[in-house]
Amino acid sequence: MVKTIRINNNVLNKGGVFYLLYFFFIPNHCQAQEITYDAVLKSPSYSQISIQGLDQSIVDQIIDGDLSDVQWSTFFRISVEGSTRPMLGTYSAGNRKINFKPRFLPDPEISYVITYSSKALNKLFPGYPINKDLSTTIRFNEIAGNENKVMSVFPQSDLLPANVLRFYINFSRSADFQNPFDHIHIENEKGERIKEPFVEMEEGLWSQDRKRLTILIHPGRIKRNVGPNMTMGPVFSEGESYRLVISDQW
């Protein structure tokens, strides 16, 4: 199960429309940082712990700086709870995030602390904005949990207006960090995929516990006489039937 600790949850979780405006209009360096990790030891991605949402300019500086492990551990550290000694492993950076992969398999009986300090990063790279530091305590699981399942989709009516704007998909447990739009599409009654029906954001519009995904139908295709509507047409046409398809390979 992938876990996330976010900064500024009080801003990012006030609703899908606000989040959409925030995503498009706030500068990159103001976007929230978050810790992500997979706590299941038998998962292929168990070993990667990441800080995401960093400004790409600082990520580029980190890459160019060719930092030593000691320098890395001043601002990004994974250690046994109660100890300040950093875990041995490999650090990397790219695509607006920094990563750590442990050299040895973590012990499921031991708690580990993940910490990230923007103040320490600022000392290495003066000018980097000082944000709220991140810290969380985790334990790894030896056995993966049950398969995640779709519990419900709203609205549930068989008859919807052609200008329906959003759908909500509820899952049985917290979802991972794959791009949801790689696994969701809409088909018409002939089984043909509708082209580009969604407002696609790679991280998706999730509830805080990542159990509910909000899907927005592209408003430019709903509103008449605007670019997407005129060039591609509406997503839904009155009197026709459609299927919202969620891949079981997700």
C-alpha atoms as one frame of an Amber mdcrd trajectory, in Angstrom:
protein
   0.000   0.000   0.000   1.472   3.335  -0.994   1.457   5.983   1.711   1.549
   9.762   1.328   2.242  12.559   3.774   1.316  15.967   2.327   2.051  19.554
   3.225  -0.856  22.003   3.055  -3.624  19.387   3.048  -5.957  22.167   4.218
  -5.392  23.815   0.818  -5.266  20.828  -1.492  -8.334  19.011  -0.248 -11.017
  21.705  -0.354 -12.629  20.357  -3.493 -11.913  19.285  -7.049 -12.538  22.659
  -8.727 -10.275  24.533  -6.306  -7.591  21.894  -6.738  -7.870  22.253 -10.520
  -7.375  26.025 -10.338  -4.512  25.555  -7.877  -2.823  23.057 -10.185  -2.921
  25.303 -13.231  -2.212  28.732 -11.769   0.074  28.400  -8.732   3.835  28.401
  -9.561   5.634  25.057  -9.360   7.713  25.966  -6.327   4.493  26.509  -4.323
   3.103  23.048  -4.971   3.062  20.772  -1.939   5.868  18.381  -1.190   4.928
  14.867  -0.145   6.542  11.656   1.081   5.608   8.524  -0.857   6.613   4.935
  -0.195   5.374   1.395  -0.586   5.317  -0.367   2.795   4.819  -3.886   1.411
   8.130  -5.791   1.330   6.919  -8.233  -1.329   5.920  -5.405  -3.651   8.352
  -4.602  -6.508   8.422  -0.960  -5.421   8.784  -1.465  -1.666  12.301  -0.099
  -1.639  11.728   3.376  -3.076  11.027   6.247  -0.724  10.501   9.596  -2.460
   9.935  13.264  -1.775   7.751  14.515  -4.617   6.587  17.952  -5.734   9.977
  19.690  -5.622  10.818  22.538  -7.958  12.622  21.048 -10.976  15.314  23.728
 -10.723  16.440  22.455  -7.296  16.294  18.857  -8.540  18.623  19.863 -11.393
  20.989  21.495  -8.898  21.019  18.361  -6.759  21.863  16.253  -9.811  24.622
  18.642 -10.916  25.962  18.878  -7.352  26.981  15.190  -7.293  26.289  15.076
  -3.548  27.896  12.592  -1.180  25.714  10.311   0.960  26.593  12.473   3.975
  25.326  15.596   2.196  22.164  13.815   1.072  21.417  12.640   4.609  21.501
  16.202   5.958  18.173  16.975   4.236  16.736  13.535   3.343  17.171  10.694
   5.827  15.682   7.294   6.621  16.740   5.914   9.976  15.688   3.414  12.633
  13.325   5.037  15.133  15.329   6.365  18.060  18.534   6.682  16.036  19.905
   9.520  13.912  22.159   7.235  11.885  20.919   7.174   8.265  20.068   3.894
   6.588  22.535   2.707   3.941  21.267   2.945   0.398  21.270   4.814  -2.882
  20.034   8.357  -3.485  18.801   9.693  -6.817  16.918  12.686  -8.232  14.784
  13.480 -11.269  11.324  14.494 -12.467  10.650  16.871  -9.559  11.458  14.306
  -6.883  14.299  12.814  -4.872  14.478   9.110  -4.076  16.127   6.657  -1.696
  16.492   2.884  -2.123  17.696   0.890   0.920  20.739  -1.318   0.406  19.285
  -4.042   2.631  15.765  -5.419   3.118  14.001  -3.443   5.901  12.987  -5.340
   9.043   9.179  -5.554   9.420   9.598  -5.647  13.215  11.341  -2.270  13.326
   9.912   1.233  12.888  11.710   3.635  10.551  11.583   7.418  10.428  11.582
   9.353   7.124  12.605  13.006   7.402  12.985  15.804   4.856  14.329  19.255
   5.736  14.036  22.175   3.352  16.127  24.233   5.796  19.045  21.820   5.425
  18.581  21.802   1.663  18.699  25.600   1.709  22.124  25.466   3.408  23.486
  23.384   0.519  21.700  25.430  -2.138  21.118  29.004  -0.887  18.009  30.560
  -2.342  15.939  27.386  -2.173  12.630  28.296  -0.449  12.254  27.026   3.104
   8.973  25.111   3.437   7.503  23.031   6.216   9.690  20.013   7.025   8.301
  16.501   6.564   8.594  13.569   8.946   6.724  10.300   9.343   7.255   6.943
  11.054   6.612   3.775   9.050   6.705  -0.001   9.403   7.042  -2.403   6.504
   4.674  -5.346   6.007   5.891  -8.783   4.979   2.679  -9.770   3.209   0.754
  -7.683   0.726  -2.814  -6.762   1.586  -5.922  -7.836  -0.263  -6.466  -6.710
  -3.830  -7.901  -3.236  -4.174 -11.460  -3.274  -5.534 -13.901  -0.739  -6.938
 -16.688  -0.466  -4.373 -18.958   2.020  -6.143 -19.194   4.654  -8.862 -21.313
   7.822  -8.563 -23.622   9.001  -9.959 -25.319   5.596 -10.033 -28.343   6.459
 -12.153 -28.777   4.677 -15.494 -29.900   7.978 -17.021 -27.606  11.002 -16.818
 -27.608  14.449 -18.440 -25.371  14.787 -21.484 -23.472  17.570 -19.720 -22.558
  15.504 -16.628 -19.307  16.988 -15.346 -17.829  14.464 -12.945 -17.774  10.898
 -11.645 -16.562   9.533  -8.306 -14.919   6.097  -8.015 -14.662   4.601  -4.514
 -12.041   1.930  -3.767 -11.801  -0.616  -0.971  -8.378   0.650   0.142  -5.900
   3.413  -0.638  -4.806   3.424  -4.272  -1.217   3.474  -5.499   0.461   6.287
  -7.403   0.020   5.095 -10.956  -1.556   7.511 -13.409  -5.287   6.660 -13.102
  -5.951   7.722 -16.696  -3.765   4.880 -17.944  -6.469   2.540 -16.631  -9.769
   4.378 -17.151 -11.624   5.183 -20.358 -15.126   5.700 -21.738 -16.650   3.612
 -24.549 -19.712   4.258 -26.660 -22.321   1.551 -27.280 -20.236   0.236 -30.216
 -17.263  -0.388 -27.899 -15.287   2.513 -29.390 -13.176   4.614 -27.047 -14.136
   8.251 -26.665 -11.074  10.378 -27.428  -9.742  12.610 -24.622 -12.914  12.815
 -22.514 -11.214  13.741 -19.214  -9.304  16.574 -17.613  -6.150  14.517 -17.102
  -3.751  15.193 -14.267  -1.157  12.482 -13.783  -1.551  12.311 -10.012  -5.367
  12.355 -10.197  -7.884  14.161  -7.981  -7.926  11.971  -4.867  -9.514  12.219
  -1.451  -7.048  12.546   1.424  -7.071   8.776   2.090  -6.737   8.020  -1.662
  -9.877   5.865  -1.604 -12.029   8.155  -3.746 -11.025   9.366  -7.205 -12.828
  12.308  -8.814 -12.949  12.188 -12.621 -13.701  15.458 -14.403 -15.213  15.414
 -17.883 -13.432  17.991 -20.049 -15.498  21.202 -19.630 -14.277  22.552 -22.984
 -16.106  19.709 -24.703 -19.296  20.366 -22.758 -19.560  24.121 -23.300 -20.869
  24.922 -26.757 -19.034  27.120 -29.250 -15.618  26.841 -27.598 -12.489  25.256
 -29.110 -12.599  21.615 -27.910 -16.375  21.405 -28.365 -16.155  22.719 -31.915
 -13.165  20.593 -32.973 -13.892  17.319 -31.122 -17.564  17.545 -30.278 -19.179
  16.732 -26.931 -18.114  13.684 -24.912 -21.706  12.459 -24.556 -24.565  12.729
 -27.027 -28.205  12.691 -25.985 -29.967   9.358 -26.425 -26.780   7.245 -26.637
 -25.307   4.772 -24.155 -21.772   4.711 -22.724 -19.586   2.616 -20.443 -17.073
   3.907 -17.897 -14.360   1.216 -18.027 -11.890   0.653 -15.169  -9.172  -1.850
 -16.056  -8.728  -4.815 -13.714  -4.992  -4.621 -14.479  -4.711  -1.480 -12.303
